[in-house]
Short mmCIF file of N, CA and C in Angstrom, two decimals:
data_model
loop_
_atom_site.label_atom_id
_atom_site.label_comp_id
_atom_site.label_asym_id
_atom_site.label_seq_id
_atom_site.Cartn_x
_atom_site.Cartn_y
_atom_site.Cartn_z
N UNK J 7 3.20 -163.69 -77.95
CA UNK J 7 3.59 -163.74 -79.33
C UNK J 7 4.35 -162.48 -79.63
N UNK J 8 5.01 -162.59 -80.31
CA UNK J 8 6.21 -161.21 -80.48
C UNK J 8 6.63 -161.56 -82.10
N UNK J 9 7.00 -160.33 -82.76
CA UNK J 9 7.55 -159.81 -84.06
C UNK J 9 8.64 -159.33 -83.65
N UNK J 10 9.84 -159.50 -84.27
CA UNK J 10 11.08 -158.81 -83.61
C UNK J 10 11.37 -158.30 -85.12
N UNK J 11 10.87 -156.43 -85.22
CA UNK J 11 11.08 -155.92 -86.42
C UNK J 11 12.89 -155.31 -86.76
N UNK J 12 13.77 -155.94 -86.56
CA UNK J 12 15.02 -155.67 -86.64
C UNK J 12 15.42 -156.69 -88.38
N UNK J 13 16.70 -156.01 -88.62
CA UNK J 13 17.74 -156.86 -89.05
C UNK J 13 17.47 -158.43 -89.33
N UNK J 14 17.70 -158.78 -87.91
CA UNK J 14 18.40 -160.11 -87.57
C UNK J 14 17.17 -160.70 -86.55
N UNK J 15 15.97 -160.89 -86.76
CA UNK J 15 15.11 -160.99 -86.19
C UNK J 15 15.48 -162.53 -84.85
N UNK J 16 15.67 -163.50 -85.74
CA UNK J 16 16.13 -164.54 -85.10
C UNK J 16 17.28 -164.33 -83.53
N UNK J 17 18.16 -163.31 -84.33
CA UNK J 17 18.84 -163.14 -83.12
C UNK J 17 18.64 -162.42 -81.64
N UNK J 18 17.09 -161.98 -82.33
CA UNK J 18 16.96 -160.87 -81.13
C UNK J 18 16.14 -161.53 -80.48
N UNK J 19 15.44 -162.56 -80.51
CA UNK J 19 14.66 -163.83 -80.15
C UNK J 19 16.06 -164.66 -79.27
N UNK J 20 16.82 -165.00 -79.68
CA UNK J 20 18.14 -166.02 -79.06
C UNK J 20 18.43 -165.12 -77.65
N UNK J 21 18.75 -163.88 -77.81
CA UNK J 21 18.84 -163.03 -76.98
C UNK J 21 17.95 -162.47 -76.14
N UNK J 22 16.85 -162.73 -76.12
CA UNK J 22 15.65 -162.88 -74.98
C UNK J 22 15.44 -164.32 -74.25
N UNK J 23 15.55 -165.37 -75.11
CA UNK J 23 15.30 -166.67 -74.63
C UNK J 23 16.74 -166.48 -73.65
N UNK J 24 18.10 -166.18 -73.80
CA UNK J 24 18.88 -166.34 -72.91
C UNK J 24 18.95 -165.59 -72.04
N UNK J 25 18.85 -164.30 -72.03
CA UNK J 25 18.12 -162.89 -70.99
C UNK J 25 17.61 -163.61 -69.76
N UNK J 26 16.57 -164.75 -70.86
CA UNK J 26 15.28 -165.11 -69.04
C UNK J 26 15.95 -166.39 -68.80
N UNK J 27 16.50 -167.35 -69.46
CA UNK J 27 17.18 -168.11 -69.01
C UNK J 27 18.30 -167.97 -68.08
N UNK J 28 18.51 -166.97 -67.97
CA UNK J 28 20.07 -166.33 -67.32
C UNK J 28 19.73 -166.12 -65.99
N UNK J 29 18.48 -164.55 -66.02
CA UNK J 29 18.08 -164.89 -65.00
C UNK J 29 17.17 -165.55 -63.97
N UNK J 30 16.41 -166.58 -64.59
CA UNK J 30 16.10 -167.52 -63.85
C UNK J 30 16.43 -168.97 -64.35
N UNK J 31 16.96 -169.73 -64.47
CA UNK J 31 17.18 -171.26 -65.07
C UNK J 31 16.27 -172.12 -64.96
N UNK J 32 14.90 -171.52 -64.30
CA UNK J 32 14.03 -172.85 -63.58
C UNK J 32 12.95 -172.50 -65.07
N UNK J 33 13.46 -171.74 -65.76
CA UNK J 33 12.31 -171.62 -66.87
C UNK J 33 12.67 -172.18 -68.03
N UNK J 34 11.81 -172.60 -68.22
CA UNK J 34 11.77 -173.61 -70.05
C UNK J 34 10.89 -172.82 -70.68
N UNK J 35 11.94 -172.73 -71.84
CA UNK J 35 11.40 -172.64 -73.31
C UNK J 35 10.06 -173.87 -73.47
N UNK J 36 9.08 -173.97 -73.90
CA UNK J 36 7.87 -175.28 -73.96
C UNK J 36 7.95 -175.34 -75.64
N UNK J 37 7.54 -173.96 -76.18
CA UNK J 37 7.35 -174.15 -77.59
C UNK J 37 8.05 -172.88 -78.42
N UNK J 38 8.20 -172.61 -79.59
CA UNK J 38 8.17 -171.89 -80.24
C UNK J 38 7.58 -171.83 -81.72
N UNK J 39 6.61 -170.73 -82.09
CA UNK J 39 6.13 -170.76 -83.31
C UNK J 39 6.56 -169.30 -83.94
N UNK J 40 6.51 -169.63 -85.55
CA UNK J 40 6.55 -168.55 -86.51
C UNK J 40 5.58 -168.88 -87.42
N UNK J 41 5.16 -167.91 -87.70
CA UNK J 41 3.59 -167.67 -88.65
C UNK J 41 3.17 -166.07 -89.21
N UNK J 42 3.50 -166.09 -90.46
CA UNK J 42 2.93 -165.25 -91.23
C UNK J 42 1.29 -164.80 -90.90
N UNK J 43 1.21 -163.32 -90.55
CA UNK J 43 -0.39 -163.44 -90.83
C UNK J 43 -0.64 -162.24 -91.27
N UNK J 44 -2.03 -161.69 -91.67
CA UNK J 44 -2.52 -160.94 -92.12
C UNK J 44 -2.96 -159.62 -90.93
N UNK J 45 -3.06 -158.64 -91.29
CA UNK J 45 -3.46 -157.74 -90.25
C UNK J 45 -4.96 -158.29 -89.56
N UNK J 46 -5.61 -158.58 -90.16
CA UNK J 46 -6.61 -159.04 -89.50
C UNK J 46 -7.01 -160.21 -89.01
N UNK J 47 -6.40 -160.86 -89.18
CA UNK J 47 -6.04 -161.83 -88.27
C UNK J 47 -5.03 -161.51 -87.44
N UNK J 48 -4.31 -160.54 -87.23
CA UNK J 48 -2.93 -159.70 -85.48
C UNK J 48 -4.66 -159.37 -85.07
N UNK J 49 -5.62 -158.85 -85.54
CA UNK J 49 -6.75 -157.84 -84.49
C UNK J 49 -7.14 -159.16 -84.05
N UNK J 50 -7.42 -159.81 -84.69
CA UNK J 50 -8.30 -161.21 -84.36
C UNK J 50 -8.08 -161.52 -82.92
N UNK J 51 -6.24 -162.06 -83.18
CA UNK J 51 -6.21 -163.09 -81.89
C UNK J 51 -5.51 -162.59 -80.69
N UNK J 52 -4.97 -160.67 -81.09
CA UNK J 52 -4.28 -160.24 -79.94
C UNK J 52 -5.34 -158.99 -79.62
N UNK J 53 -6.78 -158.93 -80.02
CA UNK J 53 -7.84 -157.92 -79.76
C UNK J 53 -6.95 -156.69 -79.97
N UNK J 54 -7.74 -155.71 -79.11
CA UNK J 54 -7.63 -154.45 -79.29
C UNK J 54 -5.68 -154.12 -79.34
N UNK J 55 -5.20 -154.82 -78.89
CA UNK J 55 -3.77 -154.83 -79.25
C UNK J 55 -3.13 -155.28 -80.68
N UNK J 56 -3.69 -155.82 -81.47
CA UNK J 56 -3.66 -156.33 -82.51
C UNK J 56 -3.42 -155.22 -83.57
N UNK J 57 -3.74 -154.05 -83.23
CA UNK J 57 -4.18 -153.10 -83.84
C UNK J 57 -2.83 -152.21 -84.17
N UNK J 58 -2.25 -152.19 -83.03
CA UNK J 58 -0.85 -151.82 -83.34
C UNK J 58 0.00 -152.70 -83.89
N UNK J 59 -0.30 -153.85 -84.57
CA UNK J 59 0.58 -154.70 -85.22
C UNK J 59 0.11 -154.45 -86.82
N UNK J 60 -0.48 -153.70 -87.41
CA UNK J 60 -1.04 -154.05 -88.59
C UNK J 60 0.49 -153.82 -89.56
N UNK J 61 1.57 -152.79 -89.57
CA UNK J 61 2.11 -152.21 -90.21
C UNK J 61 3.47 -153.64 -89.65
N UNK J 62 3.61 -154.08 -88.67
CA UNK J 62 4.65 -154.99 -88.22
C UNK J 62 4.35 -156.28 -88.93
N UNK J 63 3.32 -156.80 -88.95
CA UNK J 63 2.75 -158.13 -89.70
C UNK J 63 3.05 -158.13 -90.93
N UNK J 64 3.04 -157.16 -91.70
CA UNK J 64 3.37 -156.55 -93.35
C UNK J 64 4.50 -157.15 -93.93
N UNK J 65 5.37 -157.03 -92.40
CA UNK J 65 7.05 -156.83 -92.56
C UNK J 65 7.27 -158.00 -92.36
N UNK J 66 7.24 -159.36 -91.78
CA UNK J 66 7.35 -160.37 -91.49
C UNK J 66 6.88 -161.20 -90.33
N UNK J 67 6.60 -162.42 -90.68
CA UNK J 67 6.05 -163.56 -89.82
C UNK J 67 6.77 -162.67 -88.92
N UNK J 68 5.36 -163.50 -87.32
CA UNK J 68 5.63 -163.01 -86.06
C UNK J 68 6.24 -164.63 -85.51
N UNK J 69 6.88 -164.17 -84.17
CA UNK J 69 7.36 -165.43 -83.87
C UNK J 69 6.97 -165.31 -82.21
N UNK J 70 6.37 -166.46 -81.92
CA UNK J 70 5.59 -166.61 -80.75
C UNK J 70 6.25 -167.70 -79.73
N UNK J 71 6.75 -167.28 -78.35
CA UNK J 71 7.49 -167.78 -77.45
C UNK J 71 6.83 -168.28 -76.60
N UNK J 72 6.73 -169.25 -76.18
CA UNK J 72 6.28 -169.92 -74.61
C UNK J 72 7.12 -170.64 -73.73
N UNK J 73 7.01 -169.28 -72.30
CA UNK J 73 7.89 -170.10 -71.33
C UNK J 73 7.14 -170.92 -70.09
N UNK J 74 7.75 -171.63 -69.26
CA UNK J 74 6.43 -171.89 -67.78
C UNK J 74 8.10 -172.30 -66.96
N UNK J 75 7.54 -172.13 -65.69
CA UNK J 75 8.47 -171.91 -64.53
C UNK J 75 7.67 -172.49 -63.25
N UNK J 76 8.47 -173.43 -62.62
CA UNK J 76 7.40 -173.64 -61.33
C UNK J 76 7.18 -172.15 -60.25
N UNK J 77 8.12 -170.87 -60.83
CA UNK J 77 7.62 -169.77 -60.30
C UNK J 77 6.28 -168.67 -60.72
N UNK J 78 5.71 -168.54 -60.17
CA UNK J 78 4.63 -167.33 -60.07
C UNK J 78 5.43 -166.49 -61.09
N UNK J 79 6.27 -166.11 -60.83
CA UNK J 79 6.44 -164.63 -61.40
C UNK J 79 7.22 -165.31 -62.82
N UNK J 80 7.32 -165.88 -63.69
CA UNK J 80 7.30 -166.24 -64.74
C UNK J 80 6.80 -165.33 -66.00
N UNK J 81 5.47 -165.06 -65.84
CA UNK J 81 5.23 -164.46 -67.10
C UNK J 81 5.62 -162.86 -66.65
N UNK J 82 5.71 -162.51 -65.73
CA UNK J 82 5.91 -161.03 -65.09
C UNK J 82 7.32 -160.55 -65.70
N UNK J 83 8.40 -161.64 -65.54
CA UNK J 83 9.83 -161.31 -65.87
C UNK J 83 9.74 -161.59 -67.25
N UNK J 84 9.45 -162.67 -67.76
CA UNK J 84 9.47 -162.44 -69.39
C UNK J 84 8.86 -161.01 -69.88
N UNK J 85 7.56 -160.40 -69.41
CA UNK J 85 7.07 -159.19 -69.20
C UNK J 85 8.46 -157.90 -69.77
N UNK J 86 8.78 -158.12 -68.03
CA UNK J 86 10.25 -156.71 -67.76
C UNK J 86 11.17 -157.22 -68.87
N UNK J 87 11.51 -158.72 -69.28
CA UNK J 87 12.48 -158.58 -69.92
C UNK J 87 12.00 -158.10 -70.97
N UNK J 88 10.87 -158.44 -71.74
CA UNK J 88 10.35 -157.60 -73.08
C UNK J 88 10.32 -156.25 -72.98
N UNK J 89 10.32 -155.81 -72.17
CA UNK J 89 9.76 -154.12 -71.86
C UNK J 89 11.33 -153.70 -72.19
N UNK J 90 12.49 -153.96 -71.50
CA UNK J 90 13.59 -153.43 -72.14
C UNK J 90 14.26 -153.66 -73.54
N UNK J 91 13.47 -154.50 -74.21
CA UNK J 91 14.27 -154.57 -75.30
C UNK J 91 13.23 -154.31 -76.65
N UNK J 92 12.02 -153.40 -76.30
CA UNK J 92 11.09 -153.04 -76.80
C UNK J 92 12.04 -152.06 -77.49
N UNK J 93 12.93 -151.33 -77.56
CA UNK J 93 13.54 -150.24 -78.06
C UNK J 93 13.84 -150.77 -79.51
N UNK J 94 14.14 -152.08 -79.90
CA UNK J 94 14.75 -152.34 -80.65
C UNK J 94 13.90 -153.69 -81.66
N UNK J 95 12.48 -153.34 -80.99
CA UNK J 95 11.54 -153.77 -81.82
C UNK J 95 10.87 -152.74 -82.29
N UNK J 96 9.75 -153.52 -83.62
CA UNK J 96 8.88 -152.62 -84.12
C UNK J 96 7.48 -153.27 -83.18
N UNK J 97 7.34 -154.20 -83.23
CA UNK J 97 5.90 -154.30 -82.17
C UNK J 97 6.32 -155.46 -81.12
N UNK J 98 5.58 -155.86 -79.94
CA UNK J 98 5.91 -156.71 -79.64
C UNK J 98 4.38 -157.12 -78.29
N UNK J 99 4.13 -158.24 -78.70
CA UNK J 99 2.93 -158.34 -77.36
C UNK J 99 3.19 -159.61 -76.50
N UNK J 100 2.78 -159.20 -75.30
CA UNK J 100 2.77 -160.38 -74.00
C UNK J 100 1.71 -160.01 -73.33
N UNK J 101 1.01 -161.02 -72.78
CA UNK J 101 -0.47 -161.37 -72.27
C UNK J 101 -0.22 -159.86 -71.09
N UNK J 102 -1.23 -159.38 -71.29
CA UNK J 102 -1.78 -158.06 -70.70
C UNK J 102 -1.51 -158.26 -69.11
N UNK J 103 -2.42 -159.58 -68.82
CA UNK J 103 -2.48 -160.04 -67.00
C UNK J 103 -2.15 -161.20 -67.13
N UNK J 104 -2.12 -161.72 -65.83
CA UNK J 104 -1.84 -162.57 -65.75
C UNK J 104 -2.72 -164.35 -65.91
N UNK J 105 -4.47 -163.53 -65.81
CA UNK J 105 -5.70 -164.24 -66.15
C UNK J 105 -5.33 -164.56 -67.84
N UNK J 106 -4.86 -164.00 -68.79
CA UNK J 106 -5.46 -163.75 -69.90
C UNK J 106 -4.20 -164.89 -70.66
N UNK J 107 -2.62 -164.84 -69.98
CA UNK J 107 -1.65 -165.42 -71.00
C UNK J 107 -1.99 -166.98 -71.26
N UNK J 108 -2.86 -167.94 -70.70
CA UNK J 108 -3.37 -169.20 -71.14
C UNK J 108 -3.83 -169.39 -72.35
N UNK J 109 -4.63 -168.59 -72.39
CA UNK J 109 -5.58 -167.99 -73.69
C UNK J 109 -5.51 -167.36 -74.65
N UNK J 110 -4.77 -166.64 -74.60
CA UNK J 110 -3.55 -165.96 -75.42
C UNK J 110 -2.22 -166.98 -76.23
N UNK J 111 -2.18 -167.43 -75.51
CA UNK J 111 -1.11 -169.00 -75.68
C UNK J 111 -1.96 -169.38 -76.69
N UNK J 112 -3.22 -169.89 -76.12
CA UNK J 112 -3.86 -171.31 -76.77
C UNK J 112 -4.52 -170.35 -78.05
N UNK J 113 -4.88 -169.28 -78.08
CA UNK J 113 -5.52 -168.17 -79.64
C UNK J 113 -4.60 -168.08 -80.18
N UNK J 114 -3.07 -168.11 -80.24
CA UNK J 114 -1.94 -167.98 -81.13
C UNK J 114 -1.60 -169.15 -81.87
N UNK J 115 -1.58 -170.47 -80.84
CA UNK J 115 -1.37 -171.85 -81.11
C UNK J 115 -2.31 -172.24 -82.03
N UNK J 116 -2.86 -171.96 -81.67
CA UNK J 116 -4.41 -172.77 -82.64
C UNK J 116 -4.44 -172.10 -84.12
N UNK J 117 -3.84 -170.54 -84.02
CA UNK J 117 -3.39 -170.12 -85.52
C UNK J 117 -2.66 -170.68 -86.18
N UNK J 118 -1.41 -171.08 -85.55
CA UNK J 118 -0.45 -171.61 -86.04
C UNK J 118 -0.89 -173.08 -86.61
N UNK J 119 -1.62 -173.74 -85.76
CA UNK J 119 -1.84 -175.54 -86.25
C UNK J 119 -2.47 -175.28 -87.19
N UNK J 120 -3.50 -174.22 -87.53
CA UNK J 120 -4.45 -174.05 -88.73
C UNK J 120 -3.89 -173.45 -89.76
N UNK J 121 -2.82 -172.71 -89.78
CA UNK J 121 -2.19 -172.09 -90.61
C UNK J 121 -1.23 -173.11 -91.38
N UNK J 122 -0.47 -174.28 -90.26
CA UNK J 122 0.00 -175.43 -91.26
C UNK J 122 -0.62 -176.71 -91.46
N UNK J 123 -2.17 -176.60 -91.42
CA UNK J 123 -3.05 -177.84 -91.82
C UNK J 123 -3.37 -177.15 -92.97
N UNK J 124 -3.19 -175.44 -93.53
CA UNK J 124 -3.52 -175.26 -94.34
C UNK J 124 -2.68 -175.92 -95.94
#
């Protein structure tokens, strides 16, 4: 799940989805969500990382990416590609290991379905 605290938030999202598309093609986009939340609900569903989102959440809905690749290293390069373009965010999170991004997926998702059954 990622906040892209810029400008042009949308665009800096277009420009990551094509980043990993570029360099690998075997990866799909699956979903994308945007959802407003409260600081305590960022601690909730991204734990002790959550914590550095309190002041980013303030500023606007976060917008949450899911890719899958018949490669292993899938969430690793979405990873590196986030890590370079961290400069030009205000927060930004991706599953810690590689055990944890399922779950992480499915604690963001499940905000989101509850947030528009609300």
């Amino acid at each position: 799940a990622e906040y892209m605290g810029v400008n042009e938030p949308l665009e800096l999202v277009r420009r990551y989805i094509t980043e990993i598309q570029t360099r690998d093609a075997t990866v799909c986009l699956r979903q994308t969500r945007q959802v407003t939340m409260e600081t305590r609900d960022a601690d909730s569903i991204f734990g002790d990382a959550g914590k550095a989102f309190g002041s980013a959440v303030e500023k606007g809905p976060v917008i949450g990416l899911e890719f899958s690749s018949n490669s292993d290293q899938c969430s690793r390069m979405c990873k590196d590609i986030a890590k370079t373009m961290i400069s030009q965010t205000t927060a930004l999170y991706y599953a810690s290991s590689e055990k944890t991004v399922l779950s992480d997926v499915e604690q963001f998702t499940n905000y989101c379905d509850m947030r528009m059954s609300v």
